[in-house]
Coordinates of C-alpha atoms and ligand atoms in Angstrom, one line a residue:
M53 CA -6.2 182.8 40.7
T54 CA -2.9 181.0 39.8
E55 CA -1.0 181.5 36.6
P56 CA -3.3 181.1 33.6
L57 CA -3.0 177.9 31.5
V58 CA -1.2 178.4 28.2
D59 CA -0.1 175.5 26.0
P60 CA 3.2 175.2 24.1
F61 CA 1.6 176.9 21.1
Q62 CA 0.7 179.9 23.1
R63 CA -3.0 179.0 23.1
A64 CA -4.7 180.1 26.4
I65 CA -6.9 177.3 27.6
S66 CA -10.2 178.9 28.7
Y67 CA -12.7 176.2 27.8
L68 CA -13.4 172.9 29.5
R69 CA -15.8 170.4 28.2
L70 CA -16.7 167.9 30.9
S71 CA -18.4 164.6 30.6
V72 CA -20.3 163.8 33.8
T73 CA -21.5 160.3 32.8
D74 CA -20.9 157.7 30.2
R75 CA -24.5 156.6 30.4
C76 CA -27.3 157.6 28.2
D77 CA -31.0 157.0 27.7
F78 CA -30.5 156.9 23.9
R79 CA -28.3 154.7 21.7
C80 CA -27.6 156.9 18.7
V81 CA -26.2 154.6 16.0
Y82 CA -23.2 156.8 15.2
C83 CA -22.3 157.2 18.9
M84 CA -23.0 154.0 20.8
A85 CA -23.4 150.3 20.3
E86 CA -26.8 148.9 21.2
N87 CA -25.3 146.9 24.1
M88 CA -23.0 149.2 25.9
T89 CA -21.1 148.2 29.0
F90 CA -20.9 151.2 31.2
L91 CA -18.3 152.1 33.9
P92 CA -18.8 150.9 37.5
K93 CA -19.8 153.8 39.7
K94 CA -16.6 153.9 41.7
E95 CA -14.7 154.8 38.5
L96 CA -16.7 157.9 38.1
L97 CA -15.7 161.2 39.8
T98 CA -18.2 161.9 42.5
L99 CA -20.2 165.1 42.3
E100 CA -17.9 166.6 44.9
E101 CA -14.9 165.6 42.9
L102 CA -16.4 167.1 39.7
D103 CA -16.9 170.3 41.6
R104 CA -13.4 170.4 42.9
M105 CA -12.0 169.6 39.5
C106 CA -13.9 172.3 37.8
T107 CA -13.2 174.8 40.5
T108 CA -9.5 174.1 40.1
F109 CA -9.7 174.6 36.3
I110 CA -11.7 177.8 36.9
G111 CA -9.0 179.0 39.3
M112 CA -6.5 178.5 36.5
G113 CA -8.3 180.5 33.9
V114 CA -11.1 178.4 32.5
E115 CA -14.0 180.7 31.8
K116 CA -16.4 178.5 29.9
L117 CA -17.6 175.2 31.1
R118 CA -19.7 172.9 28.9
I119 CA -21.3 169.9 30.6
T120 CA -21.8 166.8 28.4
G121 CA -21.8 163.0 28.5
G122 CA -23.2 160.5 27.7
E123 CA -26.4 162.3 28.6
P124 CA -25.5 164.7 31.3
L125 CA -29.1 165.0 32.6
V126 CA -29.3 161.3 33.4
R127 CA -26.6 161.6 36.0
R128 CA -28.2 161.3 39.4
D129 CA -28.4 164.6 41.3
I130 CA -26.7 166.5 38.6
M131 CA -28.5 169.6 39.5
T132 CA -26.5 169.7 42.7
F133 CA -23.4 170.0 40.6
F134 CA -25.0 172.8 38.4
R135 CA -26.1 174.7 41.5
G136 CA -22.6 174.4 42.8
M137 CA -21.1 175.8 39.7
S138 CA -23.4 178.8 39.8
R139 CA -21.2 180.3 42.6
H140 CA -18.5 180.8 40.0
L141 CA -20.8 182.6 37.7
E142 CA -21.8 184.8 40.5
S143 CA -18.2 185.6 41.4
G144 CA -17.5 186.4 37.7
A145 CA -14.7 183.8 37.5
L146 CA -16.9 181.7 35.1
Q147 CA -18.3 183.5 32.1
E148 CA -20.5 180.7 30.9
L149 CA -22.0 177.5 32.1
T150 CA -23.7 175.4 29.5
L151 CA -24.5 171.9 28.4
T152 CA -25.0 169.6 25.4
T153 CA -28.0 167.4 25.9
N154 CA -30.2 165.0 23.9
G155 CA -33.2 167.0 25.3
S156 CA -35.0 164.0 26.8
Q157 CA -34.8 165.3 30.4
L158 CA -35.2 169.0 29.6
E159 CA -38.9 169.1 30.4
R160 CA -37.9 168.1 33.9
Y161 CA -34.8 170.2 34.4
A162 CA -35.0 173.3 32.2
A163 CA -36.2 175.6 35.0
D164 CA -33.6 174.3 37.4
L165 CA -30.9 174.8 34.9
A166 CA -32.0 178.4 34.2
A167 CA -32.1 179.0 38.0
A168 CA -28.5 177.8 38.2
G169 CA -27.4 180.4 35.7
V170 CA -27.4 178.4 32.5
R171 CA -28.4 180.7 29.7
R172 CA -27.9 178.5 26.6
V173 CA -28.2 174.8 25.8
N174 CA -27.3 172.8 22.8
V175 CA -29.8 170.1 22.0
S176 CA -28.8 167.3 19.6
L177 CA -31.6 166.5 17.2
D178 CA -31.0 165.0 13.8
T179 CA -34.5 164.7 12.4
L180 CA -38.0 166.0 12.9
D181 CA -39.6 162.7 11.8
E182 CA -40.8 160.5 14.6
E183 CA -40.0 157.2 12.9
K184 CA -36.5 158.4 11.8
F185 CA -35.8 159.7 15.2
A186 CA -36.6 156.4 16.8
R187 CA -34.4 154.7 14.2
V188 CA -31.3 157.0 14.7
T189 CA -31.5 157.1 18.5
R190 CA -32.7 153.5 18.8
W191 CA -34.3 154.3 22.2
G192 CA -35.5 157.9 21.9
R193 CA -38.9 159.3 21.5
L194 CA -39.3 162.5 19.5
P195 CA -42.3 164.0 21.3
Q196 CA -40.4 163.9 24.6
V197 CA -37.6 165.9 23.1
L198 CA -39.9 168.4 21.5
R199 CA -41.5 168.9 24.9
G200 CA -38.0 169.4 26.3
L201 CA -37.4 172.2 23.7
D202 CA -40.7 173.9 24.7
A203 CA -39.7 173.7 28.4
A204 CA -36.2 175.1 27.7
Q205 CA -37.6 178.0 25.8
A206 CA -40.3 178.7 28.3
A207 CA -37.5 178.8 31.0
G208 CA -35.8 181.5 28.9
L209 CA -32.9 179.3 27.8
Q210 CA -31.5 180.1 24.4
V211 CA -31.5 176.8 22.4
K212 CA -29.2 175.8 19.6
L213 CA -29.9 172.6 17.7
N214 CA -27.0 170.3 16.7
A215 CA -27.7 167.9 13.9
V216 CA -25.4 165.2 12.6
A217 CA -25.4 165.3 8.8
L218 CA -26.1 161.8 7.6
K219 CA -26.2 161.0 3.9
G220 CA -29.4 159.3 2.9
F221 CA -31.0 160.0 6.3
N222 CA -31.6 163.7 6.9
E223 CA -30.4 165.2 3.6
D224 CA -34.1 165.7 2.8
E225 CA -34.6 167.7 6.0
L226 CA -32.1 170.4 5.3
L227 CA -34.8 173.0 4.7
S228 CA -37.5 171.8 7.1
M229 CA -34.9 171.8 9.9
A230 CA -33.9 175.3 9.0
E231 CA -37.5 176.4 8.9
F232 CA -38.3 174.7 12.2
C233 CA -35.4 176.5 13.9
A234 CA -36.2 179.9 12.3
R235 CA -39.8 179.6 13.5
R236 CA -38.7 178.9 17.0
G237 CA -35.8 181.4 17.1
M238 CA -33.2 178.7 17.4
D239 CA -29.8 178.5 15.7
L240 CA -28.8 175.3 14.0
T241 CA -25.5 173.7 13.6
W242 CA -24.8 170.8 11.3
I243 CA -22.0 168.4 12.4
E244 CA -20.0 166.3 10.0
V245 CA -20.1 162.7 11.2
M246 CA -16.8 161.6 12.8
P247 CA -15.0 158.2 12.6
M248 CA -15.4 157.4 16.3
G249 CA -15.6 154.1 18.2
D250 CA -16.6 151.1 16.1
M251 CA -18.8 153.1 13.8
G252 CA -17.4 151.5 10.7
N253 CA -18.9 148.2 11.8
E254 CA -22.2 149.6 12.9
D255 CA -25.5 149.4 11.1
R256 CA -25.1 153.0 10.2
V257 CA -28.3 154.9 9.4
G258 CA -26.4 157.1 7.0
Q259 CA -22.9 158.0 6.1
Y260 CA -20.6 160.9 5.7
W261 CA -22.4 163.8 4.1
S262 CA -19.9 166.6 3.4
L263 CA -20.8 169.9 4.8
R264 CA -19.6 171.5 1.6
D265 CA -22.4 169.8 -0.2
L266 CA -24.8 170.6 2.5
R267 CA -23.9 174.3 2.3
A268 CA -24.3 174.2 -1.5
Q269 CA -27.8 172.8 -1.1
L270 CA -28.7 175.4 1.4
E271 CA -27.4 178.1 -1.0
K272 CA -29.9 177.1 -3.6
H273 CA -32.7 178.3 -1.3
Y274 CA -31.2 181.0 0.9
T275 CA -28.8 183.8 0.7
L276 CA -25.9 182.9 2.9
T277 CA -23.6 185.5 4.5
D278 CA -20.5 184.3 6.2
L279 CA -20.1 185.5 9.7
P280 CA -16.6 186.3 10.9
E281 CA -17.1 185.3 14.5
S282 CA -15.1 182.4 15.7
T283 CA -15.4 180.6 19.0
G284 CA -12.0 179.1 18.7
G285 CA -13.8 175.9 17.8
P286 CA -14.5 173.9 14.7
A287 CA -17.7 175.7 13.8
R288 CA -18.1 178.2 11.0
Y289 CA -21.3 180.3 10.8
V290 CA -23.4 181.8 8.1
R291 CA -26.6 183.9 8.4
L292 CA -29.6 183.0 6.3
E293 CA -30.6 186.5 5.1
E294 CA -34.2 185.5 4.5
T295 CA -34.8 184.4 8.1
G296 CA -32.0 186.2 9.9
Q297 CA -31.0 182.9 11.6
K298 CA -27.5 181.6 12.2
V299 CA -26.5 178.3 10.8
G300 CA -23.3 176.6 11.8
F301 CA -21.1 174.0 10.2
I302 CA -18.9 171.9 12.4
T303 CA -16.2 170.1 10.4
P304 CA -14.3 168.3 13.1
L305 CA -12.2 166.5 10.5
S306 CA -10.6 169.6 9.1
H307 CA -7.4 170.9 10.6
N308 CA -8.1 174.5 10.1
F309 CA -9.3 175.4 13.5
C310 CA -6.5 173.7 15.5
E311 CA -4.5 177.0 15.7
S312 CA -7.2 178.7 17.7
C313 CA -8.1 175.7 19.8
N314 CA -8.7 176.9 23.4
R315 CA -10.3 173.8 24.8
V316 CA -9.7 170.6 26.5
R317 CA -12.0 167.7 27.4
M318 CA -12.4 165.6 30.5
T319 CA -14.1 162.3 30.8
C320 CA -16.3 161.4 33.7
T321 CA -13.4 159.4 35.2
G322 CA -11.1 162.4 35.3
Q323 CA -9.0 161.7 32.2
L324 CA -8.1 164.9 30.4
Y325 CA -7.9 164.8 26.6
M326 CA -5.9 167.6 25.2
C327 CA -7.2 167.1 21.7
L328 CA -10.3 165.3 20.5
G329 CA -8.4 163.6 17.7
Q330 CA -5.5 162.3 19.7
E331 CA -5.2 159.4 22.1
D332 CA -2.9 161.4 24.5
M333 CA -4.5 161.9 27.8
A334 CA -3.6 162.7 31.4
D335 CA -5.3 160.9 34.2
L336 CA -6.2 163.6 36.8
R337 CA -8.1 161.3 39.1
P338 CA -5.1 160.1 41.1
P339 CA -3.8 163.6 42.0
L340 CA -7.4 164.6 42.8
R341 CA -8.4 161.5 44.8
N342 CA -5.1 160.9 46.6
H343 CA -4.8 164.4 47.9
P344 CA -8.2 165.4 49.1
Q345 CA -6.9 168.3 51.2
D346 CA -4.0 169.6 49.0
N347 CA -4.7 171.0 45.5
A348 CA -1.1 171.5 44.5
P349 CA -0.6 168.0 43.0
L350 CA -3.8 168.4 40.9
E351 CA -2.8 171.9 39.7
A352 CA 0.7 170.6 38.8
A353 CA -0.8 167.6 36.9
I354 CA -3.1 170.0 35.0
R355 CA -0.3 172.2 34.1
A356 CA 1.9 169.3 33.0
A357 CA -1.0 168.0 30.8
I358 CA -1.6 171.3 29.1
G359 CA 2.1 171.4 28.4
L360 CA 1.5 168.3 26.2
K361 CA -1.4 169.7 24.2
P362 CA -0.6 168.8 20.6
K363 CA -0.6 171.2 17.8
G364 CA -3.4 169.5 15.9
H365 CA -5.2 166.2 15.2
D366 CA -4.9 163.5 12.7
F367 CA -8.4 162.9 11.3
D368 CA -8.3 162.6 7.6
Y369 CA -11.1 161.5 5.3
S370 CA -9.1 162.2 2.1
R371 CA -7.9 158.6 2.0
Q372 CA -10.1 155.6 1.6
R373 CA -10.3 154.6 5.2
P374 CA -10.8 157.2 7.9
D375 CA -7.3 157.8 9.0
G376 CA -6.4 158.9 12.4
Q377 CA -9.5 157.0 13.7
V378 CA -9.6 157.0 17.4
S379 CA -11.2 154.1 19.2
R380 CA -13.0 156.1 21.9
H381 CA -16.7 156.6 21.6
M382 CA -18.0 160.2 21.6
S383 CA -19.9 159.4 24.7
H384 CA -16.6 158.8 26.4
T385 CA -15.0 162.1 25.7
G386 CA -18.2 163.9 25.5
G387 CA -18.3 165.3 22.0
Ligands
SAM627 N1 -26.0 163.1 24.9 C1 -25.7 164.5 24.6 C2 -26.2 164.8 23.2 O1 -26.5 163.9 22.4 O2 -26.2 166.0 22.9 C3 -24.3 164.9 24.8 C4 -23.2 164.0 24.4 S1 -23.1 163.6 22.7 C5 -21.8 162.5 22.6 C6 -22.5 165.2 22.0 C7 -22.6 165.4 20.6 O3 -21.8 164.5 19.9 C8 -24.0 165.2 20.0 O4 -24.4 166.4 19.3 C9 -23.9 164.0 19.1 O5 -24.7 164.2 18.0 C10 -22.5 164.1 18.7 N2 -21.9 162.9 18.1 C11 -21.9 161.7 18.7 N3 -21.2 160.8 17.9 C12 -20.8 161.5 16.8 C13 -20.1 161.1 15.7 N4 -19.7 159.9 15.5 N5 -19.8 162.1 14.8 C14 -20.3 163.4 15.0 N6 -20.9 163.8 16.0 C15 -21.2 162.8 17.0
SF4_628 FE1 -26.6 159.5 23.9 FE2 -25.8 161.8 22.9 FE3 -24.5 159.6 22.2 FE4 -27.0 160.0 21.4 S1 -25.2 161.2 20.9 S2 -26.2 158.1 22.3 S3 -27.9 161.0 23.0 S4 -24.6 160.5 24.2

């Protein structure tokens, strides 16, 4: 292993979130336009390049790898990549290999993922109502995702649900979602909607629903105990004493987690974003592609990029328009 990655603010970078495709079989209203133009295949890192990229990061101290997209499980042959990464789990260099998925392909892949060493998955699911699900995802079908959850649990994967909090859309499901998760032994995290892409002009299903309000609503029905654990990310957790289950709140717009930020994100074309809320990025594809036999240029480029990781981001909802809005879609940087 080479010198570990530490940014200018003394934060060790141990967590890489990697988008393996910009494509998706859903068109969630807060994430994508209905008519998306996707990247030509040659722009994407090949599976071999993704492997080499991750292996390099792991050699530099990344211990946690989260695969995302777009929808990671629609990338052709993606299991080859997962199987490849399992060697780093076996060697102990990688502590955790995980993914964020919309669940549509879990029925097909859950067992393979478990065999590759994946222990936990995050499944994004905003509603348990079939009609609302079709509306928010535009193209998705709820029963398929529910079968995916069954398959994941049957394969022994620990499942966490991620739900985007949307005012006037899933406010009324706060308790039913908590109960659904409690019954199935799944944790649940609510995510505040972020001003990404051209969301402001979209036919939004709902709008910003503050997690402070959501938490207050939850408190009317459950006894909440704050949990001290921090993953270095934007999530805060409570335990519902009545069910024992963990509920998280991700407030990506607040600045209060930036100090402990240990993560960077990479797009499926090899662009490294040092911070979700900043446009600054480093294109790692040229050093990767132009030097197939020599890893030194790639390592140098990674180190230089980490040296530019900013202290924090600029999202701010406190003014009328969402300031610090970035033009990228979440499906680009991978959420
Ligand atoms: N397709 C996979 C999925 O849906 O889980 C992985 C990629 S998706 C971009 C990752 C996460 O970002 C999902 O949980 C999704 O709900 C969330 N997301 C997308 N757009 C968002 C937005 N504008 N604000 C907050 N969360 C968003
Ligand atoms: Fe696809 Fe995930 Fe974006 Fe929905 S949130 S459109 S499932 S990438």
